[in-house]
């Protein structure tokens, strides 16, 4: 291969034919003269005439130049020129392609795959075999030391995906030591540009050295601005959550956005954040109402894929409502002597504590009600019992009142009369420490300190079921915490005081952890103490939850000891009602940018254009020139009906046709582009907009559909491709489920071909969204702009969108449909079940949705929304999601009216 900057020739030896152009000039410079036509008055006049000698005429210089150009184009085409060629390998042998497919490869996976495709194309052109290796596949898989043909390598490349754990460079370097020494290879390393930890740095050096020993190594790596981010799990404070976002390179400004989602993928909040040029970390503060905060299950960075930018939430980050009966006046005057004071201080960091009379607490949802030493009367017990049976947890503490009470109500076990105190009748010589928590206790796994001791307690009467009800014991075997399930809820008794009067437990960190575990248990989570938790749902390399693979092991009891890898993927462990989140980012605290690998080989960037063969274009141009030369030759010989005066302009005609040839090449390029667009639109969901001829309006439409596509990808299973601008009548519309048509005063009415194309699109079930975009309201029966643009299209009868229309519940529940402007009427086709399955084909409004959806390359909004700000923009995005769902799935949501009857019949 001969490379000349961005141009290369796959068969450069054919360029030697250019040396034969002088011979062609000698052959082509003579042209037979054109025959002359002469009228003879009489045959006698011919007698005695001497025939004139016929001499050849010289070829005009411009025709000779045309033929030289034709011959040159043919020679250049046969030499197979390439634009943006893959650099040619400087040695013989098979291509050894190593791909980093660990956690950090997800953000640039498309670019990595494009580089691999270019290498396979080069291998195919040079008739080479391929070795395809990855650095993050599970242990025990075949490393791939078998040469593949290019077709098989492409099939294998199509199924390779990023993994949600660090790559194992050292393992691959060790495996490459077994590579056949007598095999010539050209190594390529498609690096992710990241060092996961200090151990990984050594593995990278080993792999680089091993590949360099095998051949002339070329390393591809992403630009520093394209390195992945890390999203750490939230840190809990008294009133909000703080989320740290980290990046691996600095020196440039950057903006990111944090998405907060619930278990069904609905966005609860979106918070933008900026990285100053010299910063590697930024912190985002989430201030959510308690009801929304307890629904948070997923935090992720908008517009970036990968398990490293996903933080899954579990009970550790939820603030459950906890009720405390209102303390007496004397206790409030002396808080350090009040049990409620210690309970409030211990519960406040991770719960929403409400102090109120008991009757008022029962009127609002509470995950747990904590009762310090207190005697319940009959009415209070009758109020608490149904609350417990419906799923509540009542946590009671002992004290002097409970120790002296006769037959106290609502206790999990029967008590002996009187308490057991240091120096009393039921005495022990010194305060007793806690024993380890039983393995079957919800408190199992909490670390017990020898410094925590109990000096007084109430004793449970011996009973056959006492052992099963005991969650914690002292070292002498007496129960310290007992519990009993009643209905769906629990009744728990701590046999010592909630304050420091009987124990120093309230002064220890164990007290906080114990209460945290009980609050989590009150929400239906048994905690970490049930032994290893089986994998329930795990993240893939792109940060999507999926069912776990068989090789994923259960999460150990001490989650901090888990090693992220093929056998311990990040995700949820446990079950649907009792699960614990294992996140990737906390295990990547030492991640950093990969230093230069220039000592091992040549470094290149992912950011290179695709390789384009020029042979079809050059042959097309040569064919056009050949036809032009034929026409000119026939005209000069008089074989075409061209008048003599027109022959004098043959040179001008030749240049005009040559210019036309360039135009025809452009037309061919446009045709190829249309075919490529049609292929892309048929292979993936593509949203389209009508090109109006107004560059600013068309750019707004495109940016709007880009923003809507990003939201669809993040919140739904729809992953649309890049939006396309179409011209009805010129482009095929059947590939696009939704066509956005912005309307302006300057637009020219569509011609007849465009009207027929739009009518055919509507007749076959396409969805057309007409946006007047001025926020002044739309009267579809009298708007001059609509009448002018749609006069040749059969617009069905339109009505304001009904309250129960499928558009109001296709994905989100909506009552309004704002865009950049709000409060205007949305008009839809009045449909029935007999036409297009009841799906409207025409929707009209004046909300300027594209401006509300529009984002720049960094994902930042481009236009302000009036008057509702970012809340209105969020509602505009929700309308867009509903609209696309409606266009793709039709009116399936309307079948929900039958759900009660179906459930009723199933129940029978």
Tab-separated table of N, CA and C in Angstrom, residues 1-13 15 75-89 122 125-126 610-615 618:
chain	number	residue	atom	x	y	z
A	1	UNK	N	0.856	-1.197	0.000
A	1	UNK	CA	0.000	0.000	0.000
A	1	UNK	C	0.888	1.242	0.000
A	2	UNK	N	0.528	2.209	-0.847
A	2	UNK	CA	1.239	3.483	-0.917
A	2	UNK	C	0.366	4.555	-0.273
A	3	UNK	N	0.846	5.213	0.790
A	3	UNK	CA	0.080	6.218	1.514
A	3	UNK	C	0.633	7.594	1.227
A	4	UNK	N	-0.271	8.538	0.909
A	4	UNK	CA	0.078	9.935	0.685
A	4	UNK	C	-0.826	10.794	1.553
A	5	UNK	N	-0.485	10.922	2.839
A	5	UNK	CA	-1.329	11.675	3.760
A	5	UNK	C	-2.661	10.956	3.944
A	6	UNK	N	-3.794	11.659	3.744
A	6	UNK	CA	-5.100	11.026	3.924
A	6	UNK	C	-5.526	10.148	2.755
A	7	UNK	N	-4.642	9.986	1.738
A	7	UNK	CA	-4.971	9.194	0.553
A	7	UNK	C	-3.963	8.059	0.427
A	8	UNK	N	-4.478	6.857	0.087
A	8	UNK	CA	-3.611	5.697	-0.100
A	8	UNK	C	-4.095	4.908	-1.295
A	9	UNK	N	-3.196	4.068	-1.853
A	9	UNK	CA	-3.509	3.238	-3.004
A	9	UNK	C	-3.268	1.783	-2.615
A	10	UNK	N	-4.343	0.970	-2.717
A	10	UNK	CA	-4.218	-0.435	-2.359
A	10	UNK	C	-3.429	-1.207	-3.410
A	11	UNK	N	-3.441	-0.767	-4.688
A	11	UNK	CA	-2.676	-1.410	-5.773
A	11	UNK	C	-1.809	-0.355	-6.448
A	12	UNK	N	-0.785	0.136	-5.784
A	12	UNK	CA	-0.016	1.267	-6.334
A	12	UNK	C	0.759	0.928	-7.597
A	13	UNK	N	1.050	-0.352	-7.842
A	13	UNK	CA	1.822	-0.702	-9.039
A	13	UNK	C	1.088	-0.346	-10.317
A	15	UNK	N	-0.231	2.368	-10.928
A	15	UNK	CA	0.054	3.766	-11.264
A	15	UNK	C	1.169	3.888	-12.298
A	75	UNK	N	-6.864	4.619	-14.748
A	75	UNK	CA	-5.669	4.097	-14.080
A	75	UNK	C	-5.759	4.311	-12.568
A	76	UNK	N	-6.190	5.503	-12.161
A	76	UNK	CA	-6.320	5.777	-10.727
A	76	UNK	C	-7.363	4.877	-10.085
A	77	UNK	N	-8.470	4.626	-10.781
A	77	UNK	CA	-9.517	3.772	-10.218
A	77	UNK	C	-9.003	2.349	-10.017
A	78	UNK	N	-8.262	1.816	-11.028
A	78	UNK	CA	-7.763	0.445	-10.912
A	78	UNK	C	-6.700	0.306	-9.830
A	79	UNK	N	-6.076	1.420	-9.420
A	79	UNK	CA	-5.105	1.354	-8.325
A	79	UNK	C	-5.754	1.355	-6.951
A	80	UNK	N	-7.119	1.368	-6.896
A	80	UNK	CA	-7.897	1.264	-5.654
A	80	UNK	C	-7.495	2.318	-4.622
A	81	UNK	N	-7.697	3.602	-4.916
A	81	UNK	CA	-7.365	4.641	-3.927
A	81	UNK	C	-8.328	4.604	-2.750
A	82	UNK	N	-7.818	4.949	-1.570
A	82	UNK	CA	-8.581	4.951	-0.317
A	82	UNK	C	-8.417	6.298	0.353
A	83	UNK	N	-9.534	6.833	0.867
A	83	UNK	CA	-9.504	8.074	1.639
A	83	UNK	C	-9.519	7.726	3.119
A	84	UNK	N	-8.678	8.381	3.922
A	84	UNK	CA	-8.499	8.073	5.343
A	84	UNK	C	-8.151	6.600	5.542
A	85	UNK	N	-7.087	6.109	4.897
A	85	UNK	CA	-6.783	4.676	4.987
A	85	UNK	C	-6.232	4.299	6.351
A	86	UNK	N	-6.463	3.047	6.726
A	86	UNK	CA	-5.822	2.503	7.904
A	86	UNK	C	-4.326	2.394	7.622
A	87	UNK	N	-3.440	2.882	8.534
A	87	UNK	CA	-1.997	2.798	8.264
A	87	UNK	C	-1.561	1.371	7.964
A	88	UNK	N	-0.789	1.211	6.948
A	88	UNK	CA	-0.360	-0.118	6.531
A	88	UNK	C	0.597	-0.724	7.555
A	89	UNK	N	0.448	-2.030	7.765
A	89	UNK	CA	1.349	-2.733	8.673
A	89	UNK	C	2.734	-2.801	8.055
A	122	UNK	N	-8.886	-3.843	6.689
A	122	UNK	CA	-7.509	-3.866	6.180
A	122	UNK	C	-6.992	-5.294	6.082
A	125	UNK	N	-8.414	-6.846	3.032
A	125	UNK	CA	-7.807	-6.326	1.815
A	125	UNK	C	-6.418	-6.914	1.595
A	126	UNK	N	-5.688	-7.139	2.693
A	126	UNK	CA	-4.329	-7.655	2.582
A	126	UNK	C	-4.257	-9.167	2.718
A	610	UNK	N	-13.694	7.370	8.883
A	610	UNK	CA	-13.815	6.043	8.297
A	610	UNK	C	-13.072	5.942	6.975
A	611	UNK	N	-12.596	4.748	6.685
A	611	UNK	CA	-11.889	4.496	5.438
A	611	UNK	C	-12.901	4.424	4.293
A	612	UNK	N	-12.667	5.216	3.218
A	612	UNK	CA	-13.616	5.276	2.103
A	612	UNK	C	-12.906	4.903	0.806
A	613	UNK	N	-13.371	3.868	0.097
A	613	UNK	CA	-12.796	3.544	-1.213
A	613	UNK	C	-13.293	4.525	-2.274
A	614	UNK	N	-12.382	5.009	-3.123
A	614	UNK	CA	-12.729	5.974	-4.170
A	614	UNK	C	-12.928	5.315	-5.532
A	615	UNK	N	-12.728	3.998	-5.658
A	615	UNK	CA	-12.843	3.330	-6.945
A	615	UNK	C	-14.206	3.537	-7.605
A	618	UNK	N	-14.406	7.122	-9.065
A	618	UNK	CA	-13.526	7.377	-10.206
A	618	UNK	C	-14.009	6.649	-11.465
